[in-house]
Coordinates of C-alpha atoms in Angstrom, one line a residue:
X131 CA 18.2 -37.3 -17.6
X132 CA 19.7 -39.5 -20.2
X133 CA 22.5 -36.9 -20.5
X134 CA 22.8 -36.9 -16.7
X135 CA 23.1 -40.7 -16.6
X136 CA 25.9 -40.6 -19.2
X137 CA 28.0 -37.9 -17.1
X138 CA 27.3 -40.2 -13.9
X139 CA 28.7 -43.3 -15.2
X140 CA 31.5 -41.6 -17.4
X141 CA 32.9 -39.6 -14.4
X142 CA 31.7 -41.6 -11.6
X143 CA 29.8 -38.5 -10.3
X144 CA 26.8 -38.1 -8.1
X145 CA 23.4 -37.3 -9.9
X146 CA 20.5 -35.2 -8.5
X147 CA 17.4 -35.6 -10.7
X148 CA 15.0 -32.5 -10.4
X149 CA 11.4 -32.9 -11.6
X150 CA 8.9 -30.1 -11.8
X151 CA 6.0 -32.2 -12.9
X152 CA 5.6 -36.1 -12.6
X153 CA 6.0 -37.3 -16.0
X154 CA 4.4 -39.2 -17.8
X155 CA 1.5 -39.4 -15.0
X156 CA 0.6 -35.8 -15.8
X157 CA -0.1 -36.7 -19.6
X158 CA -2.3 -39.5 -18.3
X159 CA -4.2 -37.6 -15.7
X160 CA -4.6 -34.1 -17.3
X161 CA -4.0 -35.1 -20.9
X162 CA -6.3 -38.2 -21.1
X163 CA -3.6 -40.4 -22.6
X164 CA -3.5 -44.1 -22.0
X165 CA -0.7 -45.8 -19.9
X166 CA -0.4 -48.3 -22.8
X167 CA 0.2 -45.5 -25.4
X168 CA 3.7 -46.1 -27.0
X169 CA 4.9 -42.7 -26.1
X170 CA 3.9 -42.9 -22.6
X171 CA 5.6 -46.3 -22.2
X172 CA 8.8 -44.8 -23.5
X173 CA 8.7 -41.8 -21.1
X174 CA 7.8 -44.2 -18.2
X175 CA 11.0 -46.2 -19.1
X176 CA 13.1 -43.0 -19.1
X177 CA 11.5 -42.0 -15.8
X178 CA 12.3 -45.3 -14.2
X179 CA 15.9 -45.0 -15.4
X180 CA 16.2 -41.6 -13.8
X181 CA 14.7 -42.7 -10.5
X182 CA 16.7 -45.9 -10.3
X183 CA 20.1 -44.5 -10.9
X184 CA 19.8 -41.0 -9.3
X185 CA 21.4 -40.3 -6.1
X186 CA 18.9 -37.6 -5.2
X187 CA 15.5 -36.9 -6.5
X188 CA 14.3 -33.5 -6.0
X189 CA 10.7 -32.0 -6.6
X190 CA 8.2 -29.2 -5.7
X191 CA 5.6 -31.8 -4.6
X192 CA 5.5 -32.2 -0.6
X193 CA 4.4 -35.9 -0.8
X194 CA 6.7 -36.8 -3.7
X195 CA 8.3 -39.5 -1.4
X196 CA 5.0 -41.7 -1.6
X197 CA 5.2 -41.5 -5.4
X198 CA 8.8 -42.6 -5.8
X199 CA 8.2 -45.4 -3.0
X200 CA 5.3 -46.6 -5.2
X201 CA 7.3 -46.4 -8.4
X202 CA 10.6 -48.0 -7.7
X203 CA 10.2 -49.2 -3.9
X204 CA 13.9 -49.0 -2.9
X205 CA 13.8 -46.2 -0.5
X206 CA 15.5 -43.5 -2.6
X207 CA 16.8 -40.2 -1.3
X208 CA 14.0 -37.7 -2.0
X209 CA 13.8 -34.0 -1.2
X210 CA 11.0 -31.5 -1.6
X211 CA 12.1 -27.8 -2.5
X212 CA 8.9 -25.9 -3.2
X213 CA 8.6 -22.4 -4.7
X214 CA 9.9 -19.7 -2.5
X215 CA 9.9 -16.0 -1.9
X216 CA 12.2 -13.1 -1.4
X217 CA 11.2 -12.0 2.2
X218 CA 12.4 -8.3 1.6
X219 CA 9.8 -8.0 -1.2
X220 CA 7.0 -9.0 1.3
X221 CA 8.0 -6.5 3.8
X222 CA 8.3 -3.7 1.3
X223 CA 4.9 -4.5 -0.2
X224 CA 3.3 -4.7 3.3
X225 CA 2.3 -1.0 3.2
X226 CA -1.4 -0.1 2.5
X227 CA -1.9 0.2 -1.4
X228 CA -4.2 2.6 -3.2
X229 CA -7.9 1.6 -3.0
X230 CA -7.8 -0.1 -6.6
X231 CA -10.6 -2.5 -5.6
X232 CA -13.0 0.5 -5.4
X233 CA -12.7 0.9 -9.2
X234 CA -14.6 -2.4 -9.5
X235 CA -16.9 -2.7 -6.6
X236 CA -17.4 1.0 -5.7
X237 CA -16.5 2.6 -2.3
X238 CA -19.6 1.0 -0.5
X239 CA -18.9 -2.5 -1.1
X240 CA -19.4 -5.5 1.4
X241 CA -17.0 -7.9 2.5
X242 CA -15.1 -9.4 -0.5
X243 CA -14.2 -12.8 -1.5
X244 CA -11.7 -12.9 -4.3
X245 CA -10.3 -15.4 -6.8
X246 CA -7.3 -14.5 -8.9
X247 CA -5.9 -16.7 -11.8
X248 CA -6.8 -18.7 -14.8
X249 CA -10.5 -19.6 -15.5
X250 CA -10.4 -23.0 -17.0
X251 CA -12.1 -26.3 -16.3
X252 CA -9.4 -27.3 -13.8
X253 CA -10.1 -24.2 -11.7
X254 CA -13.5 -25.4 -10.7
X255 CA -14.9 -21.9 -10.1
X256 CA -18.7 -23.3 -10.4
X257 CA -18.5 -24.1 -6.8
X258 CA -17.7 -20.5 -5.7
X259 CA -20.4 -19.0 -8.1
X260 CA -23.0 -21.4 -6.7
X261 CA -21.9 -20.3 -3.1
X262 CA -22.0 -16.6 -4.1
X263 CA -25.7 -17.1 -5.1
X264 CA -26.5 -18.0 -1.5
X265 CA -24.4 -15.1 -0.1
X266 CA -26.0 -12.0 -1.6
X267 CA -24.6 -9.8 1.3
X268 CA -21.0 -10.7 0.2
X269 CA -19.2 -9.3 -2.9
X270 CA -17.3 -12.0 -5.0
X271 CA -14.4 -10.6 -7.3
X272 CA -13.0 -12.9 -10.0
X273 CA -9.9 -11.6 -11.6
X274 CA -8.5 -13.4 -14.6
X275 CA -9.3 -14.9 -18.0
X276 CA -9.4 -18.3 -19.7
X277 CA -11.5 -20.6 -21.9
X278 CA -14.2 -21.2 -19.4
X279 CA -14.5 -17.6 -18.4
X280 CA -17.8 -16.9 -20.6
X281 CA -19.4 -20.1 -19.1
X282 CA -18.7 -19.0 -15.7
X283 CA -20.0 -15.5 -16.3
X284 CA -23.3 -17.2 -17.8
X285 CA -23.4 -19.3 -14.6
X286 CA -23.4 -16.1 -12.6
X287 CA -26.0 -14.3 -14.6
X288 CA -28.4 -12.5 -12.3
X289 CA -26.0 -12.5 -9.3
X290 CA -25.3 -8.8 -8.8
X291 CA -22.8 -9.7 -6.1
X292 CA -20.4 -11.4 -8.6
X293 CA -18.0 -9.4 -10.7
X294 CA -15.5 -10.4 -13.3
X295 CA -12.6 -8.0 -13.9
X296 CA -10.9 -9.8 -16.9
X297 CA -7.1 -9.9 -17.0
X298 CA -5.4 -7.2 -14.9
X299 CA -1.7 -6.3 -14.6
X300 CA 0.1 -8.2 -12.0
X301 CA 1.1 -5.1 -9.9
X302 CA -2.6 -4.2 -9.8
X303 CA -3.6 -7.8 -8.8
X304 CA -1.2 -7.8 -5.9
X305 CA -2.6 -4.6 -4.6
X306 CA -6.3 -5.8 -4.9
X307 CA -5.5 -9.1 -3.1
X308 CA -4.2 -7.1 -0.1
X309 CA -7.6 -5.3 0.0
X310 CA -10.1 -8.0 0.0
X311 CA -11.3 -10.1 3.1
X312 CA -11.0 -13.8 1.8
X313 CA -9.0 -15.4 -1.0
X314 CA -10.2 -18.6 -2.7
X315 CA -8.9 -21.3 -5.0
X316 CA -10.2 -24.6 -6.1
X317 CA -8.9 -27.6 -8.1
X318 CA -10.5 -30.8 -9.3
X319 CA -8.7 -33.9 -7.8
X320 CA -6.8 -36.4 -10.0
X321 CA -4.2 -39.0 -9.6
X322 CA -1.5 -36.1 -9.0
X323 CA -3.4 -34.4 -6.0
X324 CA -2.4 -37.1 -3.6
X325 CA 1.4 -36.1 -4.0
X326 CA 0.5 -32.5 -3.1
X327 CA 1.1 -29.2 -5.1
X328 CA 3.4 -26.0 -4.8
X329 CA 1.1 -23.5 -6.4
X330 CA 2.4 -20.0 -7.2
X331 CA -1.3 -18.9 -6.7
X332 CA -1.0 -20.0 -2.9
X333 CA 2.3 -18.1 -2.6
X334 CA 0.6 -15.1 -4.1
X335 CA -2.3 -15.5 -1.7
X336 CA -0.2 -15.9 1.4
X337 CA 2.0 -12.9 0.5
X338 CA -1.2 -10.8 0.6
X339 CA -1.6 -11.7 4.2
X340 CA -5.4 -12.7 3.9
X341 CA -7.5 -15.6 5.0
X342 CA -7.3 -18.4 2.4
X343 CA -10.0 -21.0 1.6
X344 CA -9.1 -23.9 -0.7
X345 CA -11.7 -26.4 -2.2
X346 CA -9.0 -29.0 -2.6
X347 CA -9.0 -32.7 -1.6
X348 CA -5.5 -33.6 -2.4
X349 CA -2.4 -33.7 0.0
X350 CA -2.6 -30.6 2.0
X351 CA 0.5 -28.2 2.6
X352 CA 1.3 -24.6 3.4
X353 CA -2.1 -23.2 4.3
X354 CA -2.6 -25.9 7.0
X355 CA 1.0 -25.6 8.1
X356 CA 0.8 -21.7 8.4
X357 CA -2.8 -22.0 9.9
X358 CA -3.8 -18.9 7.6
X359 CA -7.0 -20.6 6.5
X360 CA -8.3 -24.0 5.6
X361 CA -9.0 -26.8 3.0
X362 CA -12.6 -27.8 2.6
X363 CA -13.9 -30.7 0.4
X364 CA -13.9 -29.9 -3.3
X365 CA -17.1 -29.3 -5.1
X366 CA -19.0 -28.9 -1.9
X367 CA -21.0 -25.6 -2.1
X368 CA -22.4 -26.2 1.4
X369 CA -19.1 -26.5 3.0
X370 CA -17.9 -23.3 1.2
X371 CA -20.9 -21.3 2.2
X372 CA -20.3 -22.3 5.9
X373 CA -16.7 -21.6 5.8
X374 CA -17.1 -18.2 4.2
X375 CA -19.8 -17.3 6.6
X376 CA -17.6 -18.3 9.6
X377 CA -14.7 -16.0 8.4
X378 CA -17.1 -13.1 7.5
X379 CA -18.7 -13.2 10.9
X380 CA -15.3 -13.0 12.8
X381 CA -14.0 -9.7 14.0
X382 CA -11.8 -7.9 11.4
X383 CA -9.0 -8.0 13.7
X384 CA -9.2 -11.7 14.3
X385 CA -9.5 -12.4 10.5
X386 CA -6.6 -10.2 9.8
X387 CA -4.4 -12.1 12.4
X388 CA -5.2 -15.3 10.9
X389 CA -4.4 -14.0 7.3
X390 CA -1.1 -12.5 8.4
X391 CA 0.1 -15.9 9.7
X392 CA 0.6 -16.8 6.0
X393 CA 2.9 -14.0 5.2
X394 CA 4.8 -14.5 8.4
X395 CA 5.1 -18.4 7.6
X396 CA 6.5 -17.7 4.2
X397 CA 9.2 -15.3 5.5
X398 CA 10.2 -18.0 8.0
X399 CA 10.0 -21.1 6.0
X400 CA 9.8 -20.3 2.2
X401 CA 12.7 -17.8 1.8
X402 CA 15.0 -18.5 -1.2
X403 CA 18.0 -18.5 1.2
X404 CA 16.4 -21.2 3.5
X405 CA 15.5 -23.5 0.6
X406 CA 18.8 -23.0 -1.0
X407 CA 20.4 -24.0 2.4
X408 CA 18.3 -27.2 2.4
X409 CA 19.2 -28.1 -1.1
X410 CA 23.0 -27.4 -0.5
X411 CA 22.8 -29.7 2.7
X412 CA 21.2 -32.4 0.6
X413 CA 23.8 -32.2 -2.1
X414 CA 26.8 -32.1 0.4
X415 CA 25.3 -35.3 2.1
X416 CA 25.8 -37.2 -1.2

């Protein structure tokens, strides 16, 4: 941004400041750094300079405007350009894949709730495992690896309906996501959550055309907009058990219709072409 400011004032040009993470807030919230740390103060000054003198601020966070308003309080021009998709790839992959999921659960498995992604402390999988212990008639498939995987496996000891696959090739994960019944993710809230997230995981889930449950208490987006699932309070095993039960008791056709809304919404609202046009209009307006 410092180089951008130099060019702005040298050539009297317009400056668009695009941010992918809110620095240095992310260091304080997830790294545990004090806001009085000299390095944090230095980064904060750079951040303020960038926000103050930029003509357009762009980010992937759907509620970024609130953060900017709280930071510099002068009604800056803020635009959300989240992660997108190529619609043709969704349509090509909508055909029924081979039954890869049977390799892990066998041909006579129950309804399947699936999590796919990293297994760290931030992923809060203890809530899902606790819910699985109360829902023995439902299979829980957990795909991925991370520094908390062994802890989560230990927590699931004795639960025959919980299976960890470890890391799998992305193509295989994509196929599996299209074969399960419900997709799940969770996060622990922090000071960043109220500004919203644009998670690649949610894009992958919506692309699969399945019902999505998110244990997430931050600023909601995408899933609620597409009406392809719902957010529930984080760390609430009771709410998760009730929500999983509700979707599992639905007729398969109804559950499928809800899930497919997510894929259709991505095609209509999150295509690279549409996002590029939004960005282009914002730049032209400067």
